[in-house]
Short mmCIF file of C-alpha atoms in Angstrom, two decimals:
data_model
loop_
_atom_site.label_atom_id
_atom_site.label_comp_id
_atom_site.label_asym_id
_atom_site.label_seq_id
_atom_site.Cartn_x
_atom_site.Cartn_y
_atom_site.Cartn_z
CA MET A 21 -5.57 -24.05 6.90
CA ASN A 22 -3.76 -24.75 3.69
CA LEU A 23 -2.26 -21.75 1.92
CA PRO A 24 -3.89 -21.19 -1.48
CA PRO A 25 -2.01 -20.49 -4.71
CA ARG A 26 -1.72 -17.07 -6.31
CA GLU A 27 -4.05 -18.26 -9.06
CA HIS A 28 -7.53 -16.86 -9.47
CA GLY A 29 -10.47 -18.82 -8.18
CA THR A 30 -13.34 -19.19 -5.73
CA TYR A 31 -13.18 -19.46 -1.96
CA ALA A 32 -15.46 -20.02 1.00
CA LEU A 33 -14.79 -18.67 4.47
CA LEU A 34 -16.12 -20.50 7.52
CA LEU A 35 -16.66 -18.02 10.33
CA ALA A 36 -17.90 -18.42 13.88
CA LEU A 37 -19.79 -15.84 15.88
CA ASP A 38 -19.86 -16.62 19.58
CA ALA A 39 -22.54 -14.14 20.66
CA PRO A 40 -25.29 -12.18 18.91
CA ALA A 41 -23.97 -9.06 17.21
CA SER A 42 -25.49 -6.03 15.55
CA ILE A 43 -23.34 -5.41 12.48
CA ARG A 44 -23.53 -2.95 9.61
CA ALA A 45 -23.18 -4.75 6.28
CA GLY A 46 -22.13 -1.77 4.21
CA TRP A 47 -24.96 -0.07 2.37
CA LEU A 48 -27.26 -3.05 3.07
CA GLY A 49 -27.79 -1.70 6.59
CA VAL A 50 -27.51 -3.00 10.14
CA PHE A 51 -28.52 -6.58 10.94
CA THR A 52 -28.58 -8.76 14.02
CA PHE A 53 -26.39 -11.81 13.47
CA PRO A 54 -27.18 -14.75 15.79
CA PRO A 55 -24.35 -16.85 17.19
CA GLY A 56 -23.32 -19.82 15.07
CA SER A 57 -21.51 -20.67 11.86
CA TYR A 58 -21.38 -18.50 8.76
CA VAL A 59 -20.09 -19.45 5.32
CA TYR A 60 -19.24 -16.73 2.85
CA CYS A 61 -18.67 -17.65 -0.82
CA GLY A 62 -16.50 -15.26 -2.80
CA SER A 63 -14.18 -15.03 -5.74
CA ALA A 64 -10.64 -13.80 -6.21
CA PHE A 65 -9.97 -12.79 -9.79
CA GLY A 66 -7.96 -9.66 -9.03
CA PRO A 67 -4.24 -9.13 -8.45
CA GLY A 68 -2.67 -11.75 -6.17
CA GLY A 69 -5.53 -14.20 -6.69
CA LEU A 70 -6.69 -16.52 -3.94
CA ARG A 71 -3.66 -16.10 -1.72
CA ALA A 72 -3.91 -12.30 -1.52
CA ARG A 73 -7.66 -12.36 -0.91
CA LEU A 74 -7.57 -15.04 1.79
CA GLU A 75 -4.61 -13.43 3.54
CA ARG A 76 -6.60 -10.18 3.62
CA HIS A 77 -9.60 -11.94 5.13
CA ALA A 78 -7.36 -13.70 7.66
CA ARG A 79 -6.04 -10.32 8.88
CA ALA A 80 -9.55 -8.89 9.32
CA SER A 81 -8.14 -5.39 9.10
CA GLY A 82 -7.85 -2.69 6.49
CA ALA A 83 -10.50 -0.78 4.62
CA LEU A 84 -14.10 -1.94 4.79
CA HIS A 85 -14.58 -2.63 1.10
CA TRP A 86 -16.82 -5.72 0.79
CA HIS A 87 -19.82 -6.83 2.87
CA ILE A 88 -17.72 -9.63 4.37
CA ASP A 89 -15.23 -7.12 5.76
CA TYR A 90 -17.87 -5.87 8.21
CA LEU A 91 -18.76 -9.34 9.49
CA ARG A 92 -15.13 -10.40 9.58
CA ARG A 93 -14.39 -7.74 12.23
CA ALA A 94 -16.76 -9.52 14.64
CA ALA A 95 -16.53 -13.18 13.59
CA ARG A 96 -13.63 -15.59 14.05
CA LEU A 97 -12.14 -17.29 10.99
CA VAL A 98 -12.37 -21.06 11.49
CA ASP A 99 -11.50 -22.50 8.09
CA TRP A 100 -11.49 -21.84 4.38
CA PHE A 101 -12.03 -23.86 1.24
CA TRP A 102 -10.96 -22.87 -2.26
CA THR A 103 -10.70 -24.01 -5.85
CA ALA A 104 -8.35 -22.48 -8.40
CA ASN A 105 -9.32 -21.29 -11.86
CA ALA A 106 -13.07 -21.69 -11.40
CA ARG A 107 -16.09 -19.52 -10.74
CA ALA A 108 -18.10 -21.56 -8.26
CA GLU A 109 -19.44 -19.09 -5.69
CA CYS A 110 -23.06 -19.25 -6.89
CA ARG A 111 -23.02 -23.04 -7.13
CA TRP A 112 -21.51 -23.26 -3.64
CA ALA A 113 -24.05 -20.81 -2.19
CA ARG A 114 -26.89 -22.91 -3.62
CA ALA A 115 -25.32 -26.11 -2.25
CA LEU A 116 -25.14 -24.51 1.19
CA ILE A 117 -28.79 -23.46 0.98
CA ASP A 118 -29.73 -27.00 -0.09
CA ALA A 119 -27.80 -28.30 2.95
CA GLY A 120 -29.93 -26.14 5.26
CA GLY A 121 -28.00 -22.86 5.23
CA GLN A 122 -30.14 -19.87 6.11
CA VAL A 123 -30.07 -16.38 4.63
CA ILE A 124 -29.66 -13.82 7.41
CA VAL A 125 -28.85 -10.84 5.17
CA PRO A 126 -30.39 -10.86 1.69
CA HIS A 127 -27.91 -9.96 -1.08
CA PHE A 128 -24.90 -10.14 1.26
CA GLY A 129 -21.95 -10.50 -1.11
CA SER A 130 -24.32 -11.11 -4.00
CA SER A 131 -25.64 -7.64 -4.76
CA ASP A 132 -23.95 -7.81 -8.18
CA CYS A 133 -24.64 -11.53 -8.74
CA CYS A 134 -25.86 -12.23 -12.27
CA ASN A 135 -27.42 -15.54 -11.11
CA ARG A 136 -29.72 -13.75 -8.65
CA CYS A 137 -28.49 -15.68 -5.63
CA PRO A 138 -30.41 -14.68 -2.50
CA SER A 139 -27.10 -14.29 -0.63
CA HIS A 140 -23.50 -15.47 -0.72
CA LEU A 141 -23.50 -15.64 3.09
CA LEU A 142 -25.28 -18.57 4.71
CA TYR A 143 -25.89 -19.23 8.39
CA SER A 144 -26.17 -22.38 10.47
CA PRO A 145 -26.70 -22.57 14.22
CA GLU A 146 -24.64 -25.80 14.12
CA PRO A 147 -20.98 -26.33 13.15
CA VAL A 148 -20.34 -26.70 9.41
CA VAL A 149 -17.78 -28.89 7.62
CA LEU A 150 -17.03 -26.99 4.41
CA SER A 151 -15.40 -29.82 2.50
CA ALA A 152 -18.33 -32.18 3.15
CA ILE A 153 -20.69 -29.79 1.35
CA LEU A 154 -18.55 -28.00 -1.20
CA GLU A 155 -16.56 -30.92 -2.60
CA LYS A 156 -19.86 -32.35 -3.89
CA ALA A 157 -21.11 -29.07 -5.37
#
């Protein structure tokens, strides 16, 4: 996986879950996550930008702050995709839905979304190639 810059931007995490798991997603509650591929779309506009955020997600440790932190404890990081200096998470989430991505947990990562996205976490029972979907979005 290519190391992102310290600039701000948008990222997508591709995660794999090998077996069903019951996982708490913060205040959203406990959900059963089926095995398969998960793509989480997020943004990194805080200190350290994309590099700091993706390094944190790669470690999968530390405080449980965001919804993705809970899933990340159970799911394996497979790949990531990012773009610097752009807010694209909603556009990417919609592109993933259009490509057949399923919402498992409504409002996961999008509880404060001003575009009313159903979720910023999409599921596929099949493997996903991030670049094939997100480069076109």
